[in-house]
């Protein structure tokens, strides 16, 4: 039994290495795109102003919705995703009101409304970009609904989800990308 | 020059790199002072500016740094600092599938090969060697090209996730000078063969609590030293240990001093300075005190000394400080939990009165502070607050008068069990508040004697996993407590200290080969969530300083051995 | 098993569990919740959030059973519906909490590999 546990540790260590090796080597424009259908849970989350929101209502709107998963103290992945959101808002100018950017915390224990508010300010977010947290149970449900469940935030991967108004499907983008790429994906999805 | 390279493992490459590094550092210093707009700037000043660029993204002229990320995303200043990706130690990080390599001089000025001889088992080196392409060593010039233009010395264009920074020559030189100091010299308390720690014990703590705190830490250290001795005797029989810990950690001996602090807290600083001068340590482990941890916390900030999981009910609450990592916010966290719970009732409480009765003991004040600061951050007005002196418990007539006057919808009683008769008497009052909130921890064993009639309106903050759920975790500490007897309080301390052992042993295994203080905290910051005894889900993060973030609101079940019944989630939102 | 390995495992005991003591035989993991409008038609919107708190408080944290190992969770019932009183002094009503019920078995085989394997199969 003891050696089995030890072997497992080695195995885990080597798996970590393998998963680490892939994407970075193929640096550059490398994200994967897929079209998927998701069912959203009717959970109550809280935004950066401390206001409770019903997640499903937020998603079922006549606006384009772009969703990502981040957390307040995250390194590398989140700054890049969030800089992408901030830049998208700047590029869209007045049009940015037609688009609802939603960042969902995968570290709900730490991400209080105050932390999220601070975070958005740091990225000079404009109205139309919300950061949502909630109870662990509810956040887990949202992650699972997007097929993006991270049992611990350290197994986090960069993802963006786009839904055009009145569309029933999502465009799922796996990987880090520039604003140009994100915008052309939105156009392709009929979301711009 | 006590560069770290000179005392590293035997490797022909290492001495060469050391020489190279020396040469580069000399060159770097020359460039920096030569090209600076203010030639009179001292090296220290340059490093300070370099540090500010690295950590805050602010240029020496006070403006934010400008950069481009992902090819076409302009970013600026504080939201895109080097530290947010390469971390404080500069030794980088791996998050999910994204690898951020080290950006300290010692590693940059070394070629990156496929397998670094003798470094195969050092994760920090192995990870980057395996996952990123080979490259020759940087020079100051190629490093500047990399930071500005995103090309490495092999001519490879770096991932566009690494921003391209617009920096003038002088600023670039200062930044590079700073990169050379990152994780460069082994800190006090660590040598090639030994790692030395201390634990702080303050006056007035029960001896059995001190023993409870020490038990897991000392057990861990003695087991670790047992392995080191066995390795020394028969290295060839220790392959498995070497695989797990790497060749240097396996041989490392550990030791722990006890720093006793006596007398008034304002004399502790001098005592700590004295201990530290005579007995330099790599980090403080655990420690225990009855009062505020502030003097020790401040000392550690000033000496850049990690201070891991002290057992204290009164940590310093700060979102900026770096060196002390607490297991929770202590008593404060219960007040915070109460505020979060009441805030879920938002619309229902608007315009209603909340009355807070605070017994001005240290505990009472900490509960009230936790409540008030959280409550105000939600945008609520401060509750009506009545303070009672430390020797004036809340009596039934006093509470009656207060209620008649204020007619609160919610009553918070930040007091100990002395207030229970007054709270229990409310069962007979027709216009009693809808909820009375108290701290379960402050009530202690008296909790069990609360009459049934009062249990329906009494809500309690409980900052631990519920006892009936925590039994699942008993076996974690069985090996420690077997044959010993601890009371409830001491057992809780064993569990808190056990969490430190778990954290420490895992962090050192991750770090092996790179024993730098900031890297210790960076490593803990990148740890996955942990499920351990006593608290629900411990979590970490760069800049997160309180591992347990939750607090249940519970009510008492019926009967004379009542269970606690959850009324909330752990992390109430 | 030589002494050295035992020593290492003693250190590793700081990281992983062996087996737990007696456990509750069954846990409820909430998957959905809703306020029963009919129970109090005039209730303000905030009750949805209160039912979230109420129902989530009934839920066990699946991860805290599954991750440390030593137990097997076997789904006994899917989508079980519990109707509970909101139990709030300021607003009346009931919540329906939907969730899955798991039987919890002590795993006498190697603790966490078994559980992880089972979870991987489910995916």
PDB file of C-alpha atoms in Angstrom, chain B residues 216 220 223 227 238 241 244 344-345 347-349 409-410 434-435 459 471-473 475-476 498 501-502 505-506 509 529 531 566-569, chain C residues 4-5 7-8 10-11 13-15 17-22 44-46 50 53-54 56-57 59 63-65 67-68 87-91:
ATOM      1  CA  UNK B 216       3.710  18.305  15.056  1.00  0.00           C
ATOM      2  CA  UNK B 220       8.257  16.531  11.462  1.00  0.00           C
ATOM      3  CA  UNK B 223      11.513  12.401  11.141  1.00  0.00           C
ATOM      4  CA  UNK B 227      16.002  10.397   6.962  1.00  0.00           C
ATOM      5  CA  UNK B 238      17.830   5.834  -0.115  1.00  0.00           C
ATOM      6  CA  UNK B 241      13.822   9.318  -0.526  1.00  0.00           C
ATOM      7  CA  UNK B 244      10.867  12.326  -3.411  1.00  0.00           C
ATOM      8  CA  UNK B 344     -27.499  37.838   2.708  1.00  0.00           C
ATOM      9  CA  UNK B 345     -30.729  39.230   4.184  1.00  0.00           C
ATOM     10  CA  UNK B 347     -33.582  43.811   1.689  1.00  0.00           C
ATOM     11  CA  UNK B 348     -35.120  42.315   4.819  1.00  0.00           C
ATOM     12  CA  UNK B 349     -32.898  44.314   7.148  1.00  0.00           C
ATOM     13  CA  UNK B 409     -34.268  43.379  14.642  1.00  0.00           C
ATOM     14  CA  UNK B 410     -30.894  41.757  15.225  1.00  0.00           C
ATOM     15  CA  UNK B 434     -35.528  38.067  15.371  1.00  0.00           C
ATOM     16  CA  UNK B 435     -31.960  36.935  15.722  1.00  0.00           C
ATOM     17  CA  UNK B 459     -27.290  32.049  15.896  1.00  0.00           C
ATOM     18  CA  UNK B 471     -14.059  13.183  13.110  1.00  0.00           C
ATOM     19  CA  UNK B 472     -13.341  11.985   9.582  1.00  0.00           C
ATOM     20  CA  UNK B 473     -10.001  13.701   9.841  1.00  0.00           C
ATOM     21  CA  UNK B 475      -6.760   9.695  11.707  1.00  0.00           C
ATOM     22  CA  UNK B 476      -4.553  12.432  10.262  1.00  0.00           C
ATOM     23  CA  UNK B 498      -0.314  19.878  12.032  1.00  0.00           C
ATOM     24  CA  UNK B 501       3.711  20.553   9.141  1.00  0.00           C
ATOM     25  CA  UNK B 502       1.738  19.567   6.047  1.00  0.00           C
ATOM     26  CA  UNK B 505       6.874  19.540   4.128  1.00  0.00           C
ATOM     27  CA  UNK B 506       5.069  20.016   0.848  1.00  0.00           C
ATOM     28  CA  UNK B 509       9.637  19.314  -1.530  1.00  0.00           C
ATOM     29  CA  UNK B 529      -6.259  23.827  -1.918  1.00  0.00           C
ATOM     30  CA  UNK B 531      -8.339  19.472   3.062  1.00  0.00           C
ATOM     31  CA  UNK B 566     -25.377  24.583   9.795  1.00  0.00           C
ATOM     32  CA  UNK B 567     -27.384  27.626   8.770  1.00  0.00           C
ATOM     33  CA  UNK B 568     -24.936  28.786   6.131  1.00  0.00           C
ATOM     34  CA  UNK B 569     -22.192  27.798   3.740  1.00  0.00           C
TER      35      UNK B 569
ATOM     36  CA  UNK C   4      13.712   4.116   5.450  1.00  0.00           C
ATOM     37  CA  UNK C   5      10.519   3.786   3.520  1.00  0.00           C
ATOM     38  CA  UNK C   7      10.390   7.057   7.664  1.00  0.00           C
ATOM     39  CA  UNK C   8       9.484   8.708   4.402  1.00  0.00           C
ATOM     40  CA  UNK C  10       5.850   9.224   8.208  1.00  0.00           C
ATOM     41  CA  UNK C  11       6.733  12.502   6.556  1.00  0.00           C
ATOM     42  CA  UNK C  13       1.646  11.301   6.568  1.00  0.00           C
ATOM     43  CA  UNK C  14       1.654  15.048   6.858  1.00  0.00           C
ATOM     44  CA  UNK C  15       0.293  15.204   3.355  1.00  0.00           C
ATOM     45  CA  UNK C  17      -4.532  10.597   5.153  1.00  0.00           C
ATOM     46  CA  UNK C  18      -4.595   6.998   6.113  1.00  0.00           C
ATOM     47  CA  UNK C  19      -8.115   5.857   6.857  1.00  0.00           C
ATOM     48  CA  UNK C  20     -10.689   7.987   8.639  1.00  0.00           C
ATOM     49  CA  UNK C  21     -12.622   7.014  11.682  1.00  0.00           C
ATOM     50  CA  UNK C  22     -16.318   6.210  11.507  1.00  0.00           C
ATOM     51  CA  UNK C  44     -39.091  39.767  -2.062  1.00  0.00           C
ATOM     52  CA  UNK C  45     -36.509  38.569  -4.590  1.00  0.00           C
ATOM     53  CA  UNK C  46     -33.883  38.170  -1.865  1.00  0.00           C
ATOM     54  CA  UNK C  50     -31.733  32.831   1.152  1.00  0.00           C
ATOM     55  CA  UNK C  53     -27.768  29.672   1.656  1.00  0.00           C
ATOM     56  CA  UNK C  54     -30.366  27.396   3.235  1.00  0.00           C
ATOM     57  CA  UNK C  56     -26.165  24.858   0.431  1.00  0.00           C
ATOM     58  CA  UNK C  57     -25.965  24.562   4.211  1.00  0.00           C
ATOM     59  CA  UNK C  59     -24.911  20.100   1.321  1.00  0.00           C
ATOM     60  CA  UNK C  63     -14.315  17.418  -2.473  1.00  0.00           C
ATOM     61  CA  UNK C  64     -13.667  17.192   1.242  1.00  0.00           C
ATOM     62  CA  UNK C  65     -14.706  13.545   1.134  1.00  0.00           C
ATOM     63  CA  UNK C  67      -9.902  14.371  -2.174  1.00  0.00           C
ATOM     64  CA  UNK C  68      -8.207  13.135   0.982  1.00  0.00           C
ATOM     65  CA  UNK C  87     -36.453  29.136   8.806  1.00  0.00           C
ATOM     66  CA  UNK C  88     -35.854  32.840   8.678  1.00  0.00           C
ATOM     67  CA  UNK C  89     -37.284  35.161  11.319  1.00  0.00           C
ATOM     68  CA  UNK C  90     -37.897  37.953   8.798  1.00  0.00           C
ATOM     69  CA  UNK C  91     -39.621  36.147   5.935  1.00  0.00           C
TER      70      UNK C  91
END
